[in-house]
Coordinates of C-alpha atoms in Angstrom, one line a residue:
X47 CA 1.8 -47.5 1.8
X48 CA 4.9 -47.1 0.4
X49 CA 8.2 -46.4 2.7
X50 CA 10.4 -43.5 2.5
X51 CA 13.1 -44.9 0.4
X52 CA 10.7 -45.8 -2.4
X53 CA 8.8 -42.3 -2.2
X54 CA 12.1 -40.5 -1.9
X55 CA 14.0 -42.1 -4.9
X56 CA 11.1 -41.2 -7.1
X57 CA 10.7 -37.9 -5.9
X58 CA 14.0 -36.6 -7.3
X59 CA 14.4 -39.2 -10.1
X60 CA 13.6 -36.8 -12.8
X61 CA 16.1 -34.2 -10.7
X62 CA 19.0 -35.6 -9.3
X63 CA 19.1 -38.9 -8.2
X64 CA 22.8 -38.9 -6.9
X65 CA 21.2 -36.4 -3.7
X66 CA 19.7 -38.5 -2.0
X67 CA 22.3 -41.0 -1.2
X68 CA 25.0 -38.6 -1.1
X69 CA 22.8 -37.2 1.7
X70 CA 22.9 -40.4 4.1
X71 CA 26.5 -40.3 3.8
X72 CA 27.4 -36.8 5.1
X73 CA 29.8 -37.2 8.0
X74 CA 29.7 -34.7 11.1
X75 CA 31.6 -31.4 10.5
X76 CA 33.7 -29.2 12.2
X77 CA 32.6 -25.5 12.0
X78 CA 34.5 -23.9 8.9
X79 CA 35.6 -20.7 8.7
X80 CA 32.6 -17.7 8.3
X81 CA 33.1 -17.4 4.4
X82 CA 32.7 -20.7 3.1
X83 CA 29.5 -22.5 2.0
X84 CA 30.2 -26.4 3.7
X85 CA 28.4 -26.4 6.7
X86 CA 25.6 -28.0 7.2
X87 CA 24.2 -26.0 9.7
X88 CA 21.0 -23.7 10.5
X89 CA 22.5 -19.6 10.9
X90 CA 20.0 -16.5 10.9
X91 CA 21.5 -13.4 9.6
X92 CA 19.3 -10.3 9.3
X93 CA 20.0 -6.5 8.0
X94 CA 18.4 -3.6 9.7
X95 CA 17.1 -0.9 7.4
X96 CA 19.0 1.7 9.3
X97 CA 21.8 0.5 7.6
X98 CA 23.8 -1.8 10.3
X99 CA 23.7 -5.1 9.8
X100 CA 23.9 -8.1 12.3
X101 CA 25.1 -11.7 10.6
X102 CA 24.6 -14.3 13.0
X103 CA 21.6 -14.8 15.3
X104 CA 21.9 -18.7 16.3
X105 CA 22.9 -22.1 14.9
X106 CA 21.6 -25.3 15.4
X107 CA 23.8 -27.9 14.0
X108 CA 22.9 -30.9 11.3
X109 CA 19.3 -29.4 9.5
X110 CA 19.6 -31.2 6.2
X111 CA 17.6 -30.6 3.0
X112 CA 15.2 -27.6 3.7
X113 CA 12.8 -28.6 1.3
X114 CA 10.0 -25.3 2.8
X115 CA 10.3 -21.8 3.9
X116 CA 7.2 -19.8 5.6
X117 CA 7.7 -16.7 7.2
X118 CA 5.0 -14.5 8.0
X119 CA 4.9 -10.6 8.8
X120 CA 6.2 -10.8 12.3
X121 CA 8.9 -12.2 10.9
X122 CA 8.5 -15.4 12.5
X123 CA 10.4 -18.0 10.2
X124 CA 9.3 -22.0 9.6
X125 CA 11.5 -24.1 8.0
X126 CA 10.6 -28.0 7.0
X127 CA 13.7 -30.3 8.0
X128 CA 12.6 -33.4 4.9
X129 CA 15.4 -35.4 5.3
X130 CA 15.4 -34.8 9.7
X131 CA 11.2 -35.2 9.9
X132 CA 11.5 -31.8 11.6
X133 CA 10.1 -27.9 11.5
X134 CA 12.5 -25.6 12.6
X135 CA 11.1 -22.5 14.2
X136 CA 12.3 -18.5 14.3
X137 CA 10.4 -16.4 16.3
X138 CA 11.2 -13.1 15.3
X139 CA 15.2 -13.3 12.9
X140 CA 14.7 -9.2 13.3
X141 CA 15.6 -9.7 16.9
X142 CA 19.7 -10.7 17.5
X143 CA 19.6 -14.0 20.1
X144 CA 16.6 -15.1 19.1
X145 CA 17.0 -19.1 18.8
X146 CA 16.1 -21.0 16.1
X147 CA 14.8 -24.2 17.7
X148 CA 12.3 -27.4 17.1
X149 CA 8.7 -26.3 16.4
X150 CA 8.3 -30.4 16.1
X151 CA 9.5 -33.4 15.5
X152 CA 7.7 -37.0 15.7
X153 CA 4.0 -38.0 15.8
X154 CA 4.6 -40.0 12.3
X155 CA 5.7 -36.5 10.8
X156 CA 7.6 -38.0 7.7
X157 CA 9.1 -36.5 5.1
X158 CA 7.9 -32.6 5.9
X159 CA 7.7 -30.4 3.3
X160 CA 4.9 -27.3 2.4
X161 CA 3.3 -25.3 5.5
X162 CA 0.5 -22.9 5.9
X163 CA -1.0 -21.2 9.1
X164 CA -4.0 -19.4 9.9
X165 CA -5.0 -17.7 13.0
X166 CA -4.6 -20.8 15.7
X167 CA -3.0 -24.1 13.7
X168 CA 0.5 -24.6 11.4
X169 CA -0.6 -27.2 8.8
X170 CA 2.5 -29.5 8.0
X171 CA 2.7 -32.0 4.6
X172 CA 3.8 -35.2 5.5
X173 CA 5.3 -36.2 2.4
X174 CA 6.0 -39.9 3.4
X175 CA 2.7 -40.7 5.3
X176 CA 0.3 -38.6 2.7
X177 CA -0.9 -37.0 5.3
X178 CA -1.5 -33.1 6.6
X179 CA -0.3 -32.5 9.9
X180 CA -1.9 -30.2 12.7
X181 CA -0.3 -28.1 15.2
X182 CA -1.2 -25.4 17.5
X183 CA 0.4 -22.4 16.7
X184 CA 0.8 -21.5 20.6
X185 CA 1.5 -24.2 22.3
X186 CA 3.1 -26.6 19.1
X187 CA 1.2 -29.4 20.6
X188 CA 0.3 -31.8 17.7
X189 CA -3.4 -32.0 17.3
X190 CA -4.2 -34.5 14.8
X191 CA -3.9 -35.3 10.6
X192 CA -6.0 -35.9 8.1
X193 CA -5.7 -37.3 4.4
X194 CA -4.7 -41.0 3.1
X195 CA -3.0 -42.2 0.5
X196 CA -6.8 -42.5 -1.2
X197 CA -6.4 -38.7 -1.3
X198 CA -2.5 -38.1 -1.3
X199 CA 0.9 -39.3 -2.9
X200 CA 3.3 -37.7 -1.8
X201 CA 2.1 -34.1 -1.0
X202 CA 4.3 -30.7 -1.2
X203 CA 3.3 -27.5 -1.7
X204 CA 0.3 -26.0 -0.1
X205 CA -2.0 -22.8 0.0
X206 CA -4.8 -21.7 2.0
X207 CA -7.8 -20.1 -0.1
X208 CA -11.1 -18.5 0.9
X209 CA -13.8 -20.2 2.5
X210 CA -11.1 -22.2 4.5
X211 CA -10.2 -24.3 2.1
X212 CA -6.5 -26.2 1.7
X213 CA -5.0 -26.8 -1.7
X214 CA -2.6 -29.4 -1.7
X215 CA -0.2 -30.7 -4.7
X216 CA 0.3 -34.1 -4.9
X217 CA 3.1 -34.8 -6.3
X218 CA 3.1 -38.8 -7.3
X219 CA -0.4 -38.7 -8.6
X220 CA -0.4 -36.1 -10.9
X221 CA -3.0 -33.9 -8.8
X222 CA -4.2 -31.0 -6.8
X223 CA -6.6 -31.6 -4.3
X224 CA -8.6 -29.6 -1.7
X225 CA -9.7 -29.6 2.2
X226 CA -12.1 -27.9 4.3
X227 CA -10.6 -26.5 7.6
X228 CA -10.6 -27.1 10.2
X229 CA -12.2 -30.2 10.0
X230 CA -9.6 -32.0 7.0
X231 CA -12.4 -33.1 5.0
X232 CA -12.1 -34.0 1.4
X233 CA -13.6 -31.7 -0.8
X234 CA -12.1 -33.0 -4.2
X235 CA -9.5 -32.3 -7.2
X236 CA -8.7 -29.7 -8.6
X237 CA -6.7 -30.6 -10.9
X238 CA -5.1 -34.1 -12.7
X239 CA -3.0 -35.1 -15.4
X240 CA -5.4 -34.4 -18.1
X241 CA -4.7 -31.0 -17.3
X242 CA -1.7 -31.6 -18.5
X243 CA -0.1 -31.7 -13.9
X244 CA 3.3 -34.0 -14.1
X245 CA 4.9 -33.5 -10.7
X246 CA 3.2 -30.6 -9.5
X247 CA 5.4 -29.2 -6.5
X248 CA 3.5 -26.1 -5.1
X249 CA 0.1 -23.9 -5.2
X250 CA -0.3 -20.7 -5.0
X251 CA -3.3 -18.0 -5.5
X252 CA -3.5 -15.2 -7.7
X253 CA -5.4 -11.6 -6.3
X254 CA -8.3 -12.5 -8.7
X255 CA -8.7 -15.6 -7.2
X256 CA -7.0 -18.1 -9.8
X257 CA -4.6 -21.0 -8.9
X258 CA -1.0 -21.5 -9.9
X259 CA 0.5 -24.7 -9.9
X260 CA 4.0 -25.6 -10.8
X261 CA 4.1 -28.7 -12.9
X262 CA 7.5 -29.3 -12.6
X263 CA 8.0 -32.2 -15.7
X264 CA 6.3 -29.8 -18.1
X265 CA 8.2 -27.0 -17.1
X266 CA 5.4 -25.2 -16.5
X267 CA 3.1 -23.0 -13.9
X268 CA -0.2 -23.9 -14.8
X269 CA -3.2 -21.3 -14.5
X270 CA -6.5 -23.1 -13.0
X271 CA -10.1 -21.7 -12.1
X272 CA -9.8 -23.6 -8.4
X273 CA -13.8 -23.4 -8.4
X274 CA -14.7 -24.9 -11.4
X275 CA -11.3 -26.8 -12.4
X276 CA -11.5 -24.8 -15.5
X277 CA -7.9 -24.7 -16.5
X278 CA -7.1 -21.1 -18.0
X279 CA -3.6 -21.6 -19.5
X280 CA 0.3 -22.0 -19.1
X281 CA 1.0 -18.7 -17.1
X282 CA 4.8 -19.0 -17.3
X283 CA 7.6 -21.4 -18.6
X284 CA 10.2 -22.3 -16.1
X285 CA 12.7 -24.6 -16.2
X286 CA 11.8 -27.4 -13.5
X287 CA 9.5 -24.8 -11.2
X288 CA 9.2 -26.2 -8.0
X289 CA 8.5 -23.2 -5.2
X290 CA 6.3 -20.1 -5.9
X291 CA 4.9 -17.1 -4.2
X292 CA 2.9 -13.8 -4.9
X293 CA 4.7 -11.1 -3.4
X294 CA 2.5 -8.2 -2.1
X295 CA 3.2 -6.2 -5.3
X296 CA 0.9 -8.9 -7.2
X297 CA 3.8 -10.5 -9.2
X298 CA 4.6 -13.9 -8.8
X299 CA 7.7 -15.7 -7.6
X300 CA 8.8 -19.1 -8.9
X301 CA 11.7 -21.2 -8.0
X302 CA 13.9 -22.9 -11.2
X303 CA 15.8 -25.9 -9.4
X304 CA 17.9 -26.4 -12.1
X305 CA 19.3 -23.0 -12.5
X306 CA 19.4 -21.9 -9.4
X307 CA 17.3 -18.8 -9.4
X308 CA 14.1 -17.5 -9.1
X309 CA 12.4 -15.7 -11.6
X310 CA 10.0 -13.1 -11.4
X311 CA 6.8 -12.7 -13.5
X312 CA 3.6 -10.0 -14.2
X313 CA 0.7 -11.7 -12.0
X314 CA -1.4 -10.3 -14.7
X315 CA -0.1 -11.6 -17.8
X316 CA 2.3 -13.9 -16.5
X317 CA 5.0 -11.8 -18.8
X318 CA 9.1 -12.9 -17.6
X319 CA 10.2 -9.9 -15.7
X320 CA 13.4 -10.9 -14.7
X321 CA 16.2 -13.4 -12.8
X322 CA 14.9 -11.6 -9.1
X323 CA 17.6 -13.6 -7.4
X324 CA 20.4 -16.0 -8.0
X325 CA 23.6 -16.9 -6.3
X326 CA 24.4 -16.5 -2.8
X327 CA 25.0 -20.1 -2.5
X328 CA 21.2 -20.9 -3.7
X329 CA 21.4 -24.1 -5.2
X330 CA 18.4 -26.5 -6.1
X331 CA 15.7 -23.7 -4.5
X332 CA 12.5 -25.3 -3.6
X333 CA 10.9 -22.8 -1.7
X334 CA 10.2 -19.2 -1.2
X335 CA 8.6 -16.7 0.9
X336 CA 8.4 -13.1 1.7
X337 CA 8.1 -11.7 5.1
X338 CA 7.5 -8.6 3.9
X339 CA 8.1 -6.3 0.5
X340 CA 11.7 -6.7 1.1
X341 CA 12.8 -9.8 2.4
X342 CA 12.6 -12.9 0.8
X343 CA 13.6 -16.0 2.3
X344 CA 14.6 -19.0 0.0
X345 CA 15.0 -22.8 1.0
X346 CA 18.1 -24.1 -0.8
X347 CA 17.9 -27.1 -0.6
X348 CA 21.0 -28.8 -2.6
X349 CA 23.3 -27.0 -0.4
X350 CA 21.7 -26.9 2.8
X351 CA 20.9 -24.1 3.7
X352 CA 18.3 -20.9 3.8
X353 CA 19.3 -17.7 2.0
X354 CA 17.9 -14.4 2.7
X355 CA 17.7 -11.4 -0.1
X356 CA 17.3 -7.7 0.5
X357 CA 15.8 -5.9 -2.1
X358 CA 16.9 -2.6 -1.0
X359 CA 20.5 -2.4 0.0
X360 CA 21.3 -5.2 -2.6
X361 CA 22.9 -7.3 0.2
X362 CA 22.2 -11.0 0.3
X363 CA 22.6 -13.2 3.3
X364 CA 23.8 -17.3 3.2
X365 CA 22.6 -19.2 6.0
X366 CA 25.2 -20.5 6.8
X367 CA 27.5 -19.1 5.3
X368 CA 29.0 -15.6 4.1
X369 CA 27.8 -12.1 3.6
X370 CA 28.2 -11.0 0.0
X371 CA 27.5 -7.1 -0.2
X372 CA 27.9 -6.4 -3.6
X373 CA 25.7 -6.4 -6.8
X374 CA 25.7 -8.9 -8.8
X375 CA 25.5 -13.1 -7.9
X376 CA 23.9 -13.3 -4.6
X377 CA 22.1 -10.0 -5.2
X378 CA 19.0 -8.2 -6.8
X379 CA 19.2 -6.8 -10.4
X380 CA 17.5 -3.7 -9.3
X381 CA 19.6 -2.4 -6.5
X382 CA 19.2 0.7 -4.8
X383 CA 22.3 1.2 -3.2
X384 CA 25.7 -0.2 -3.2
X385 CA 27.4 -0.9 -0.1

């Protein structure tokens, strides 16, 4: 099996190879002041709908390269450390004080990257190991991992689909592949490169039951029967895709790393909508997730850090960073109100 260097380098070759070494050479830094984006540091900052806002709710010091965001309807935030081998955990950023602290760290977890969760277990990508991670969503005791590098290069992005079954992108060999749950048994690909997959980054799954796929060196989200293989088309063009979501109004979210934005499309026809949300300090996204209709948290992961967007008041969050409350760069096109 490869090590990390190797896996790492080719990882980003085709995105920016300079990050990774200009990564190992970041020296400790002082705290700047609150509106500038240098800090490499973890801050929470959450709006109430009421209208008063709250910026910081903790910091934990040196989280580099946030490669995945989950957050879930309770608001309870994940966040994959890929450059620290570590999942930081929020358990509610609604509530002010609430820390953000180590869900976990060690147990051969290298190179973390997509995460899903069902009812009892957090399932972690190891991107390093080629392995999927278990942890008990109670306790965060590590419970065991499953997948080789027979089944896995490198994986990313992942998605949990009826019938228990885990989609994972693997992102060396060209495929998508699948997993029973609990268990971790192999169930098969999905998808290859003679689909036309190079580098696909994440999975996600349409109402109708469909699979998207961002194939990030074909600038591409790929539409795939999960069931039969079948695939049924390109269902968007992005430039370099690497993190998408459905939002609970059925459209579909996708990440451009090289323009720093994500882009919003029909999850019917897969028709451009708009730019749903760019600046902020959201450079190189990777990954995105909605804790509910109106907030959408983003992993940035060029500038290290998470950024949070409000869809209603128009107000986006940096994390760290500053608070930037009007329209425009750092805010939604559609705003409701301007503050």
């Amino acid at each position: 099996m490869a090590d990390k260097g190797r896996k790492v380098c080719s990882r980003i070759c085709g995105c920016s190879l300079w990050l990774l070494f200009s990564c190992f050479s970041v020296e400790p830094q002082e705290i700047p002041l609150p509106d500038t984006f240098i800090n490499p540091a973890f801050q929470v900052a959450h709006h109430l709908w009421e209208g008063k806002t709250t910026q910081i709710i903790k910091e934990l010091n040196k989280v580099h390269k946030p490669s995945y965001i989950l957050a879930t309807p309770q608001h309870t935030l994940y966040i994959s450390s890929f450059l620290l081998d570590q999942v930081l955990f929020v358990a509610d950023t609604r509530q002010t004080g609430t820390p953000a602290v180590t869900f976990t760290q060690g147990h051969g977890l290298d190179g973390p990257w997509g995460m899903v969760a069902d009812d009892k277990y957090l399932y972690v990508a190891s991107f390093t190991t080629d392995q999927i991670h278990k942890y008990d969503l109670q306790t965060k005791r590590f419970v065991g991992a499953f997948g080789n590098e027979s089944y896995l290069d490198c994986p990313e992005g992942m998605a949990l689909g009826p019938n228990n079954t885990l989609y994972v992108a693997s992102f060396l060999d060209d495929r998508v592949v699948k997993f029973s749950l609990p268990d971790g048994a192999f169930l098969g690909v999905v998808a290859d490169r003679s689909h036309g997959l190079k580098g696909p980054e994440d999975v996600a799954l349409l109402p109708d039951g469909s699979l998207l796929i961002c194939s990030h060196y074909t600038d591409a989200v790929i539409r795939f029967n999960p069931s039969t293989g079948e695939k049924l088309g390109v269902f968007a063009k992005v430039e370099k895709p690497v993190g998408l979501t459905v939002g609970s109004d059925g459209n579909v979210y996708v990440t451009s790393y090289v323009t720093n934005s994500i882009l919003r499309f029909d999850g019917q026809t897969g028709e451009f909508i708009d730019v749903y949300a760019a600046g902020g300090g959201l450079e190189g996204p990777s990954s995105v997730s909605f804790a509910d209709l109106r907030t959408l948290y983003a992993a940035s992961y060029d500038s290290d850090r998470v950024v949070l967007y409000n869809s209603t008041s128009g107000l986006s969050y940096t994390l760290p960073g500053k608070r930037n409350e009007r329209p425009g760069n750092g805010s939604f096109r559609n705003t409701t109100r301007d503050r």
